Short mmCIF file of C-alpha atoms in Angstrom, two decimals:
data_model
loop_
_atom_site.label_atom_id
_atom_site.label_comp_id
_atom_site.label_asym_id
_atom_site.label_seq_id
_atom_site.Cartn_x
_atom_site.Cartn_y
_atom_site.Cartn_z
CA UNK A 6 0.00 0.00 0.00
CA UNK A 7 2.87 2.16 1.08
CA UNK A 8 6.40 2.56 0.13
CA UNK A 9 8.51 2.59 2.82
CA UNK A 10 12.44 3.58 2.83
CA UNK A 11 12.64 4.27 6.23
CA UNK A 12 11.19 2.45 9.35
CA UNK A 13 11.66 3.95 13.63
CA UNK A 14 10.16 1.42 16.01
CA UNK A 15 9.69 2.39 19.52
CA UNK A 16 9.58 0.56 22.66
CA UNK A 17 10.19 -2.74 20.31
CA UNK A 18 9.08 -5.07 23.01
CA UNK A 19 11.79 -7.57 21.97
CA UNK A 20 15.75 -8.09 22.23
CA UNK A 21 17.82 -5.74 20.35
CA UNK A 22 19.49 -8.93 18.99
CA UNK A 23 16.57 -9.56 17.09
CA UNK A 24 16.61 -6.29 15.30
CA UNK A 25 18.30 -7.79 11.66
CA UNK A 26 15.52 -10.36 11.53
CA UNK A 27 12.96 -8.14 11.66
CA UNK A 28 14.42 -5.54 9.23
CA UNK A 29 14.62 -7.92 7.24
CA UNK A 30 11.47 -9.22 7.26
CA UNK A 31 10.09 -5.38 6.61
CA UNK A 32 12.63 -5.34 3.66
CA UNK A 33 15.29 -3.16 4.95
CA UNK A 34 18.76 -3.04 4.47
CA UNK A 35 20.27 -1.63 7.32
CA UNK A 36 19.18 -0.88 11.03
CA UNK A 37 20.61 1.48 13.76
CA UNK A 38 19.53 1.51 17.37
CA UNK A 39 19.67 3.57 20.65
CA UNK A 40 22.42 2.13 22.87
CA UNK A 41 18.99 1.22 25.39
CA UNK A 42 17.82 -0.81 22.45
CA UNK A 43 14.50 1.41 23.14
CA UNK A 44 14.72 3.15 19.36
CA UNK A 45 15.30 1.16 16.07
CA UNK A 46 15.98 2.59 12.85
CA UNK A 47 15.57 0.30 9.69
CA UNK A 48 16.02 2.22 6.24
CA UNK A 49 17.08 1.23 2.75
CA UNK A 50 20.27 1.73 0.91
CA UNK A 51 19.17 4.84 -0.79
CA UNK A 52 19.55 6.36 2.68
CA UNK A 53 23.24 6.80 4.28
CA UNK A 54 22.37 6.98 8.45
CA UNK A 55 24.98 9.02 10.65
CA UNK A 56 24.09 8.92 14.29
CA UNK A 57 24.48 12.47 15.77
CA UNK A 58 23.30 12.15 19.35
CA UNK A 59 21.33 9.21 21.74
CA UNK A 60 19.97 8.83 25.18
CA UNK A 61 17.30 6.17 26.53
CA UNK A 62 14.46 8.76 25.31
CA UNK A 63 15.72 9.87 21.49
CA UNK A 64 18.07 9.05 18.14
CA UNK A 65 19.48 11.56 16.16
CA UNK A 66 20.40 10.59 12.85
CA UNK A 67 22.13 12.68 10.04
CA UNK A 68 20.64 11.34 6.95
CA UNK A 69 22.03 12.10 3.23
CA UNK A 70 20.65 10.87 0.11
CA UNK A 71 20.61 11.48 -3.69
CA UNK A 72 16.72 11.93 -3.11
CA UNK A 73 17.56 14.92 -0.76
CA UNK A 74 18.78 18.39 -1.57
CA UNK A 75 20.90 18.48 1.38
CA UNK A 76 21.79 16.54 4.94
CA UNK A 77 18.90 16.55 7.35
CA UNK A 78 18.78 15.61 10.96
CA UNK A 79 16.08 13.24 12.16
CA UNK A 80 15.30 12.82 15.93
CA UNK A 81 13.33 9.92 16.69
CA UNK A 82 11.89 10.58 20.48
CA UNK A 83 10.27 8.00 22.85
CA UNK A 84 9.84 10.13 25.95
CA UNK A 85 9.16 9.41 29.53
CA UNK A 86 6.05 9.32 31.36
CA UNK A 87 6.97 12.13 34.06
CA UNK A 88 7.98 15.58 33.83
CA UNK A 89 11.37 15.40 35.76
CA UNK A 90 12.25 12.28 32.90
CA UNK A 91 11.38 14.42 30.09
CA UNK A 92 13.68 17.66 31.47
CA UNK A 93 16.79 15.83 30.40
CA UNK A 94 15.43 14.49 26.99
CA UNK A 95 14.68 18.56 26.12
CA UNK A 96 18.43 19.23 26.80
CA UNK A 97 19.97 16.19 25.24
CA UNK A 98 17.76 17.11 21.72
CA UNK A 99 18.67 21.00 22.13
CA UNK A 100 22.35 19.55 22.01
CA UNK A 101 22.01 18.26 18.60
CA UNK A 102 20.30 20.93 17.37
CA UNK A 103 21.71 21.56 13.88
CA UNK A 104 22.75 25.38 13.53
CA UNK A 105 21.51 25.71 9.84
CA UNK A 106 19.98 22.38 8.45
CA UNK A 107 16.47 21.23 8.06
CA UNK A 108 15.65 19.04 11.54
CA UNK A 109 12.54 16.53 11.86
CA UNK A 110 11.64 15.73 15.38
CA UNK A 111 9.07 12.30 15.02
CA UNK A 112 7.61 10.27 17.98
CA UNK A 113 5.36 10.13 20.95
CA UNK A 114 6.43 13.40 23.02
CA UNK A 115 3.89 11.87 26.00
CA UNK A 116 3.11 15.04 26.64
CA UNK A 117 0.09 17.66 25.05
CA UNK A 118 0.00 20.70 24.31
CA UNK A 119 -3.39 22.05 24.96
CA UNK A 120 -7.25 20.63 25.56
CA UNK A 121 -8.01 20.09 21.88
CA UNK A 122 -5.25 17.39 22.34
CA UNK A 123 -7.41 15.27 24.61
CA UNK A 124 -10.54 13.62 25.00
CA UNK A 125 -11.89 12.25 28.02
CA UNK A 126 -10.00 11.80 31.43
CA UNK A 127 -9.05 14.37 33.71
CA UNK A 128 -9.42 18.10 32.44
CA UNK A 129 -6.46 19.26 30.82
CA UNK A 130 -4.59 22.11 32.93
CA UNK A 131 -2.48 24.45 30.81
CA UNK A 132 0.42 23.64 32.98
CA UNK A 133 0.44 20.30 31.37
CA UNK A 134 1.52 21.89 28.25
CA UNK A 135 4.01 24.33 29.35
CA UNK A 136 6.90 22.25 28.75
CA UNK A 137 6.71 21.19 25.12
CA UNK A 138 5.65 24.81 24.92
CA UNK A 139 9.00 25.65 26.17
CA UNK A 140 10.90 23.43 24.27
CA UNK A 141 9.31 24.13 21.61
CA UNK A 142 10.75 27.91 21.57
CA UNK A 143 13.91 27.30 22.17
CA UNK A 144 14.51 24.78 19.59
CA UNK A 145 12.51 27.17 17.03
CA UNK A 146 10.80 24.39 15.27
CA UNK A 147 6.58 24.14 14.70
CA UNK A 148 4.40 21.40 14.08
CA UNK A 149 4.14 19.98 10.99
CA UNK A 150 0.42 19.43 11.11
CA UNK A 151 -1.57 15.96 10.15
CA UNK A 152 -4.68 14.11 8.22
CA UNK A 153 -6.75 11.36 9.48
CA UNK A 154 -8.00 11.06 13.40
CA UNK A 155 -6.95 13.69 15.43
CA UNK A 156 -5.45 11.30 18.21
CA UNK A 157 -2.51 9.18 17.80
CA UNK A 158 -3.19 7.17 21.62
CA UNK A 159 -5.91 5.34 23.44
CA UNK A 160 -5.59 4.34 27.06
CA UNK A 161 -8.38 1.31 25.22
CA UNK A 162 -10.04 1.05 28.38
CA UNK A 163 -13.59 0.97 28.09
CA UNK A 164 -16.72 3.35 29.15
CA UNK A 165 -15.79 6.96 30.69
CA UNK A 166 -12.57 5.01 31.68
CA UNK A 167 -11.09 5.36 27.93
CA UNK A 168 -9.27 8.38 26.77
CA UNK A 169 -7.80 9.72 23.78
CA UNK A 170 -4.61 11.77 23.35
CA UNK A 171 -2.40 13.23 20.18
CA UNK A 172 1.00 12.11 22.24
CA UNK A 173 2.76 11.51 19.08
CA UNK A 174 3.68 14.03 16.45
CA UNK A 175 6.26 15.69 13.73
CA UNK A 176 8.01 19.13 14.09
CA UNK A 177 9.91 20.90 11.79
CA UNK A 178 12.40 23.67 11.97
CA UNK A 179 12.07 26.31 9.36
CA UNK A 180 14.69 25.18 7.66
CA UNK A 181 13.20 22.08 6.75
CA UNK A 182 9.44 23.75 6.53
CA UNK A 183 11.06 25.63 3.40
CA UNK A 184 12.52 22.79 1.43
CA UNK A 185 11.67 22.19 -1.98
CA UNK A 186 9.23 19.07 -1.09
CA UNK A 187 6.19 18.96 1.04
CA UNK A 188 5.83 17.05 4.04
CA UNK A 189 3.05 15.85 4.81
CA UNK A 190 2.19 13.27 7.88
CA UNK A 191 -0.92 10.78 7.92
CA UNK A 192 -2.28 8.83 11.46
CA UNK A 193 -2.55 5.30 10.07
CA UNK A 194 -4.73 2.82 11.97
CA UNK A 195 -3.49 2.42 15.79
CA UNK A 196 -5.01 -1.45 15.64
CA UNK A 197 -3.81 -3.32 17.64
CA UNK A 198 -1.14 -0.91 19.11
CA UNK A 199 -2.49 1.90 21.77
CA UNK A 200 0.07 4.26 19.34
CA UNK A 201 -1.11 5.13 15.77
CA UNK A 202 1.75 4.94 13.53
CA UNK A 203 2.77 8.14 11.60
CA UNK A 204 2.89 7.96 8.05
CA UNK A 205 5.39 10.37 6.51
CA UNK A 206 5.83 11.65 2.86
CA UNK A 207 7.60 14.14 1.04
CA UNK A 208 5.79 15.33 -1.99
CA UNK A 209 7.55 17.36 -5.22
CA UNK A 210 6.17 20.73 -5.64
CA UNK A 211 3.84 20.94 -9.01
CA UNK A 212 5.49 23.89 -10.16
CA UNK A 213 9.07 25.18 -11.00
CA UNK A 214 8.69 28.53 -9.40
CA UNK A 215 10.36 29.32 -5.98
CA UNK A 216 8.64 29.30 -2.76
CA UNK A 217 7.46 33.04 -2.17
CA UNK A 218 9.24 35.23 -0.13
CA UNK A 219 7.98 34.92 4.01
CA UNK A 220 8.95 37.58 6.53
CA UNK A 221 9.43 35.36 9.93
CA UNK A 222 9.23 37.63 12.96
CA UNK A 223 11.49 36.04 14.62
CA UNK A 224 14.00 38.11 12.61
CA UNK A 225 13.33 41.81 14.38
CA UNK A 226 15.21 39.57 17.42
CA UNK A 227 18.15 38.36 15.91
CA UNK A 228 21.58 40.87 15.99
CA UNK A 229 22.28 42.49 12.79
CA UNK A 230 18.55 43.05 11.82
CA UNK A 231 17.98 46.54 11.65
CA UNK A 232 21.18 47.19 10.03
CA UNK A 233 20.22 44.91 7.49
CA UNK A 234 17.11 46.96 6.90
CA UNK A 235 19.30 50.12 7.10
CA UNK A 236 21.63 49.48 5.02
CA UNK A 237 18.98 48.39 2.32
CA UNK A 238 16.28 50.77 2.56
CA UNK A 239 18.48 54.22 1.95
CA UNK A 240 19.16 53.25 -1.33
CA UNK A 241 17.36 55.68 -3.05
CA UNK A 242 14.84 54.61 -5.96
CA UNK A 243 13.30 56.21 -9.42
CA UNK A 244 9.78 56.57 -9.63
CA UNK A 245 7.22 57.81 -8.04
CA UNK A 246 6.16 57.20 -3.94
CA UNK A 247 4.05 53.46 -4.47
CA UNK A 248 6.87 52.34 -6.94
CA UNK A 249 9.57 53.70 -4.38
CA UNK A 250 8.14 51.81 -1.92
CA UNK A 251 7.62 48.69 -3.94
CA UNK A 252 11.15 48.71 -5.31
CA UNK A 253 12.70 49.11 -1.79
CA UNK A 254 10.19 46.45 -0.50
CA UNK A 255 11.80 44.10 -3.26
CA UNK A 256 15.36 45.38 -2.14
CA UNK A 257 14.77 44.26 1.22
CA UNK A 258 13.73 40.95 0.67
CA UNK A 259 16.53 40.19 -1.43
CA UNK A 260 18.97 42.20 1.69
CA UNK A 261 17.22 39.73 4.28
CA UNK A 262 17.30 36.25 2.08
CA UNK A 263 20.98 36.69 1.95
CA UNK A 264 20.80 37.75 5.61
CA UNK A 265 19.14 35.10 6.91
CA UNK A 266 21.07 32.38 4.71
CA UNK A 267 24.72 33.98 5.98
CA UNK A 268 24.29 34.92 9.28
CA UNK A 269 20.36 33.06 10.84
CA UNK A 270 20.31 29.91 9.02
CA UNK A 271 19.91 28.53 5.54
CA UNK A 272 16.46 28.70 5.54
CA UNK A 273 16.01 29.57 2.06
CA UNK A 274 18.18 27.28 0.36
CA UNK A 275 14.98 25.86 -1.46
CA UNK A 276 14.84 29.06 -2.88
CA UNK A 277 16.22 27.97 -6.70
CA UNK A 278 15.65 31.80 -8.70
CA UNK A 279 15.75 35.16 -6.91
CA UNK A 280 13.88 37.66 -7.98
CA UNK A 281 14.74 40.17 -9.90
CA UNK A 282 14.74 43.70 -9.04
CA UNK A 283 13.12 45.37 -11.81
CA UNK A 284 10.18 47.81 -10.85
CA UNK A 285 7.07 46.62 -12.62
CA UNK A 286 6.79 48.83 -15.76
CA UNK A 287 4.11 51.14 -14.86
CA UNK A 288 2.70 54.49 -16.67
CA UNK A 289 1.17 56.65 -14.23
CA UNK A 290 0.52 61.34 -14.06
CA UNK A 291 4.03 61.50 -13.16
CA UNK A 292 5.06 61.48 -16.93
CA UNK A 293 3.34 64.27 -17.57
CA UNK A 294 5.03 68.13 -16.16
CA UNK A 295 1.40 69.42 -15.60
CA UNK A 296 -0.28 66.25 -13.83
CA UNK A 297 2.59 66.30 -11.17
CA UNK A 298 2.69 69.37 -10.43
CA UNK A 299 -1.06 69.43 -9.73
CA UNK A 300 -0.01 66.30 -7.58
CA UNK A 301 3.07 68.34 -5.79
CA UNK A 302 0.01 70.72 -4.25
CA UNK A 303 -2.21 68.03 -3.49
CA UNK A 304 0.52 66.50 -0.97
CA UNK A 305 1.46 69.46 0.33
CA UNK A 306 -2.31 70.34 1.34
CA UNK A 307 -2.58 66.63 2.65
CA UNK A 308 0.44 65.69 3.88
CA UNK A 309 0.53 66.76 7.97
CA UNK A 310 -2.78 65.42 8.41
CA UNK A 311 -1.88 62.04 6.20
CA UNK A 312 1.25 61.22 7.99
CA UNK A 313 -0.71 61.46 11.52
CA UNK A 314 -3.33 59.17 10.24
CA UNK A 315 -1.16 56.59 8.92
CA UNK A 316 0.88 56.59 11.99
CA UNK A 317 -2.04 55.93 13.67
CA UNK A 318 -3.71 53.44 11.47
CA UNK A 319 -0.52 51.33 11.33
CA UNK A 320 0.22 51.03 14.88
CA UNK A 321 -3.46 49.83 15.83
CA UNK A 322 -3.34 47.05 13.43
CA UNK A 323 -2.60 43.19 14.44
CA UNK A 324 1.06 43.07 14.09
CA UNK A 325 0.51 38.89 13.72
CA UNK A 326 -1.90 38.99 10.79
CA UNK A 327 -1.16 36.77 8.11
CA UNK A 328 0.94 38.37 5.39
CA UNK A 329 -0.02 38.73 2.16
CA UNK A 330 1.52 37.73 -1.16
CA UNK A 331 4.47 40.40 -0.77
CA UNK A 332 5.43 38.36 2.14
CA UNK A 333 5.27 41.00 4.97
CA UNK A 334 3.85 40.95 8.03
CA UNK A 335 2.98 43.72 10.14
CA UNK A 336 5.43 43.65 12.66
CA UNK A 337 8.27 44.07 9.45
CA UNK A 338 6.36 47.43 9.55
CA UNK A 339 6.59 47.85 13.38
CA UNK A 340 9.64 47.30 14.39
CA UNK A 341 11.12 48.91 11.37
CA UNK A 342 9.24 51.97 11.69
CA UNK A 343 12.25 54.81 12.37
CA UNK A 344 13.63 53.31 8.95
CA UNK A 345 10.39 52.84 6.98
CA UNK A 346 8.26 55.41 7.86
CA UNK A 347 8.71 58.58 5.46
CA UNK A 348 8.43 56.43 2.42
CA UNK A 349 4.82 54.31 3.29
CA UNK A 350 3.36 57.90 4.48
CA UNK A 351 4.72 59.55 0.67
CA UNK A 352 3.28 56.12 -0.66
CA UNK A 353 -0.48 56.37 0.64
CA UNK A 354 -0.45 60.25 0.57
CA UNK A 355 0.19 59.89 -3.02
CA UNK A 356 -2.32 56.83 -3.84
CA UNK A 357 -5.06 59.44 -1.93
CA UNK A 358 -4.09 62.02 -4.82
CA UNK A 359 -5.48 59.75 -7.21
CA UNK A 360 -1.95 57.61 -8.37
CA UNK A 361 -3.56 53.97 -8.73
CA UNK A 362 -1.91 51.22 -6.85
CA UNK A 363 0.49 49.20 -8.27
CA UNK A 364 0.23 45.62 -8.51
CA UNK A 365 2.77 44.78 -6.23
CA UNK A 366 0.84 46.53 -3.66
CA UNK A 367 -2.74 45.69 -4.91
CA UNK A 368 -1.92 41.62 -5.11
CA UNK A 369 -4.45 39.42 -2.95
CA UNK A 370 -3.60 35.53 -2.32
CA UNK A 371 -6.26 32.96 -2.38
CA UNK A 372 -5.45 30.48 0.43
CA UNK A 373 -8.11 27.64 2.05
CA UNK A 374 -8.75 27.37 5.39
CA UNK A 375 -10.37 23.90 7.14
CA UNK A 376 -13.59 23.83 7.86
CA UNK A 377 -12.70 21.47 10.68
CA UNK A 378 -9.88 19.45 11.88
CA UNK A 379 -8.21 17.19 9.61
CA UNK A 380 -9.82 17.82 6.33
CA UNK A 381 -9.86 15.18 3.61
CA UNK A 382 -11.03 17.03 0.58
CA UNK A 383 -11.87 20.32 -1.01
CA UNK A 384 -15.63 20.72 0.58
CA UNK A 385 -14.07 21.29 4.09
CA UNK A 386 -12.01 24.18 3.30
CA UNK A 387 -13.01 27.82 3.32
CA UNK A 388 -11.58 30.16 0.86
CA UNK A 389 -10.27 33.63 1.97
CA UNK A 390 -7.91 36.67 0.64
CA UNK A 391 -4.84 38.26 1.88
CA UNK A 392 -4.01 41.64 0.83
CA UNK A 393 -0.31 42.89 1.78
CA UNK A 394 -0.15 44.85 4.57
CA UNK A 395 -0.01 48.84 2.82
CA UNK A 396 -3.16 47.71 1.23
CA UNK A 397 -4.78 46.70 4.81
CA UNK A 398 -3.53 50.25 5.87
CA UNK A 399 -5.56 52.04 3.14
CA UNK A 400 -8.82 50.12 3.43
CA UNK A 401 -8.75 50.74 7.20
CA UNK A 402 -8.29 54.84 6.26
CA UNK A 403 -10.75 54.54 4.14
CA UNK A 404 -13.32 52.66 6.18
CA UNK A 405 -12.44 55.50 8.82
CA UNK A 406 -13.43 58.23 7.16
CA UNK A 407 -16.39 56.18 5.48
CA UNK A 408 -17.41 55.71 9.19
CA UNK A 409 -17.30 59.80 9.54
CA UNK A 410 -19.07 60.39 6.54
CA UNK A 411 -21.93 57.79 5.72
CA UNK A 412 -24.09 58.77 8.79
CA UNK A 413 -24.88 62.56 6.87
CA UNK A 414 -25.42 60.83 3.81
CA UNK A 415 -27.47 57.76 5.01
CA UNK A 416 -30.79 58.44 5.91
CA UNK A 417 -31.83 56.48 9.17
#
């Protein structure tokens, strides 16, 4: 049904000195283990296994292949039952924590992070999750998501007595949430296990483009960011305010991909083209002597009242909204502000003179959101748009004033 190149078993309830035999019998050709004999690894020959760290809880394996891109790390974790056991499994997997390469963390974690985990039992108390929480964080990966039931354990007790759990799960760092395949992970059957085995598969992107550009937020923290955007952003551009502001936009992505890649982490190595930084050819009443002069008075009328207004627009927006296609969120905008800020206020000042908004800035994505958890097909996802964030900024304006005006023009 499956085809399987690579096999971790768990708790094996049998002697390590049994381990060929079986990977055999799955149609392996080699096998590594823990030194506890607690974590098998059985993989095929495509795969060449380095092991990178071990304890009685996890495996870390370096694993290159001529189906991979590049090395990744896989830690294979069969935690303890008790807090205090766990605390040294966090360390010993923040210890092999690769500085730049994609990292997969697969197993049962035995731990939950919140009350959607769980069903039945004791309530959940949000101290329960803290931990993995915690961990988490400091190892900067995410989870990886899943299809099929939403719990991976059963206590299969019977009555009010049974209870369900999602125990077992994959994270990813962003290094390996950016590589060119998709990962995708599948709850199989848990019969006649307690544990539902995770199916995981990397499928090949459709398309040929590269992945669009993401701001992560955990940039404004890291040393060297601001000079970064600095360094980038007073490089003056031609054109007029929304195609300055476009151009430098562009500039800065391409300032912070290297960035990230030389001095964060190679997190955009699946990034095969970069994109080029040509301002999108765009006619607009700056060609024309008369037009932009008219447009000169305009801003000069406007501007005092514009720039107060946009200030205050952008800093009572949701600096965690999604971003749109241009890749920025609003907390780019925040925390780069003292930089930023002269050339987004000569940007909308000018689009409410009449200049129409260039593409770059008028783009929407179309992404689908689930209906409900672990959707299986089309009908269970909701559609909805994301506009960039200078696009968010003028419809909130605009609905402000709207909200000023309508009620003397609106009969009750």
């Amino acid at each position: 049904m499956h085809s399987i190149s690579l096999v971790a078993i768990c708790e094996p309830k049998t002697l390590i000195a049994n381990i060929d035999m079986i990977r055999m019998k799955v149609g392996m050709d080699f096998s590594i283990a823990n030194l506890w004999g607690s974590i098998w690894v059985l993989y095929k020959s495509l795969f060449d296994c380095q092991m990178i760290g071990e304890s009685n809880q996890h495996l870390t394996l370096s694993l290159r292949s001529q189906l991979l891109a590049e090395e990744i790390y896989f830690s294979f974790i069969h935690s303890k039952c008790t807090v205090q056991e766990r605390e040294g499994l966090w360390i010993e997997l923040l210890n092999d924590k690769p500085e730049v390469k994609p990292w997969f963390l697969v197993g049962d974690f035995n731990v939950i992070l919140n009350a959607e985990k769980k069903r039945g039992g004791l309530p959940f108390r949000h101290a329960q999750g803290i931990e993995l929480s915690q961990f988490m964080s400091l190892a900067e990966v995410g989870d990886a998501g899943f299809s099929g039931s939403r719990y991976t354990w059963c206590n299969n007790r019977k009555g009010i007595l049974r209870v369900w759990k999602r125990l077992d799960r994959l994270l990813l760092n962003s290094a390996a949430m950016l590589m060119e395949s998709n990962i995708l992970v599948q709850h199989l059957g848990r019969n006649p296990s307690d544990h539902a085995p995770l199916l995981i598969s990397a499928s090949t992107r459709l398309d040929d483009k590269p992945r669009p550009f993401k701001f992560l937020n955990i940039w404004t923290t890291k040393p060297g960011f601001m000079d970064v955007i600095k360094e980038s952003w007073s490089i003056s551009s031609p054109g007029s305010p929304l195609q300055v502001l476009s151009a430098k936009l562009r500039r800065v992505k391409q300032a912070l991909r290297l960035w990230s890649r030389e001095s964060v982490g190679d997190i955009f190595l699946a990034i095969r083209t970069v994109e080029h930084r040509v301002l999108e050819a765009e006619i607009d009443h700056d060609n024309h002597p008369l037009e932009k002069s008219l447009v000169a008075v305009q801003e000069a009328r406007a501007r005092l009242k514009h720039t107060l207004e946009v200030n205050e627009v952008i800093f009572s927006m949701d600096e965690e909204s999604a971003a749109g296609p241009d890749g920025f969120t609003g907390k780019f905008f925040m925390s780069t502000w003292e930089v930023v800020a002269m050339d987004i206020q000569r940007a909308i000042v000018r689009f409410f003179c009449g200049t129409m908004l260039p593409r770059s800035v008028s783009a929407t994505s179309i992404v689908l959101l689930p209906k409900i958890q672990c959707p299986q097909d089309f009908t269970q996802y909701r559609p909805i748009s994301l506009c960039n964030f200078i696009n968010k900024v003028i419809s909130k304006i605009l609905s402000f004033r709207l909200a000023k005006v309508l009620p003397h023009i609106i009969s009750p």
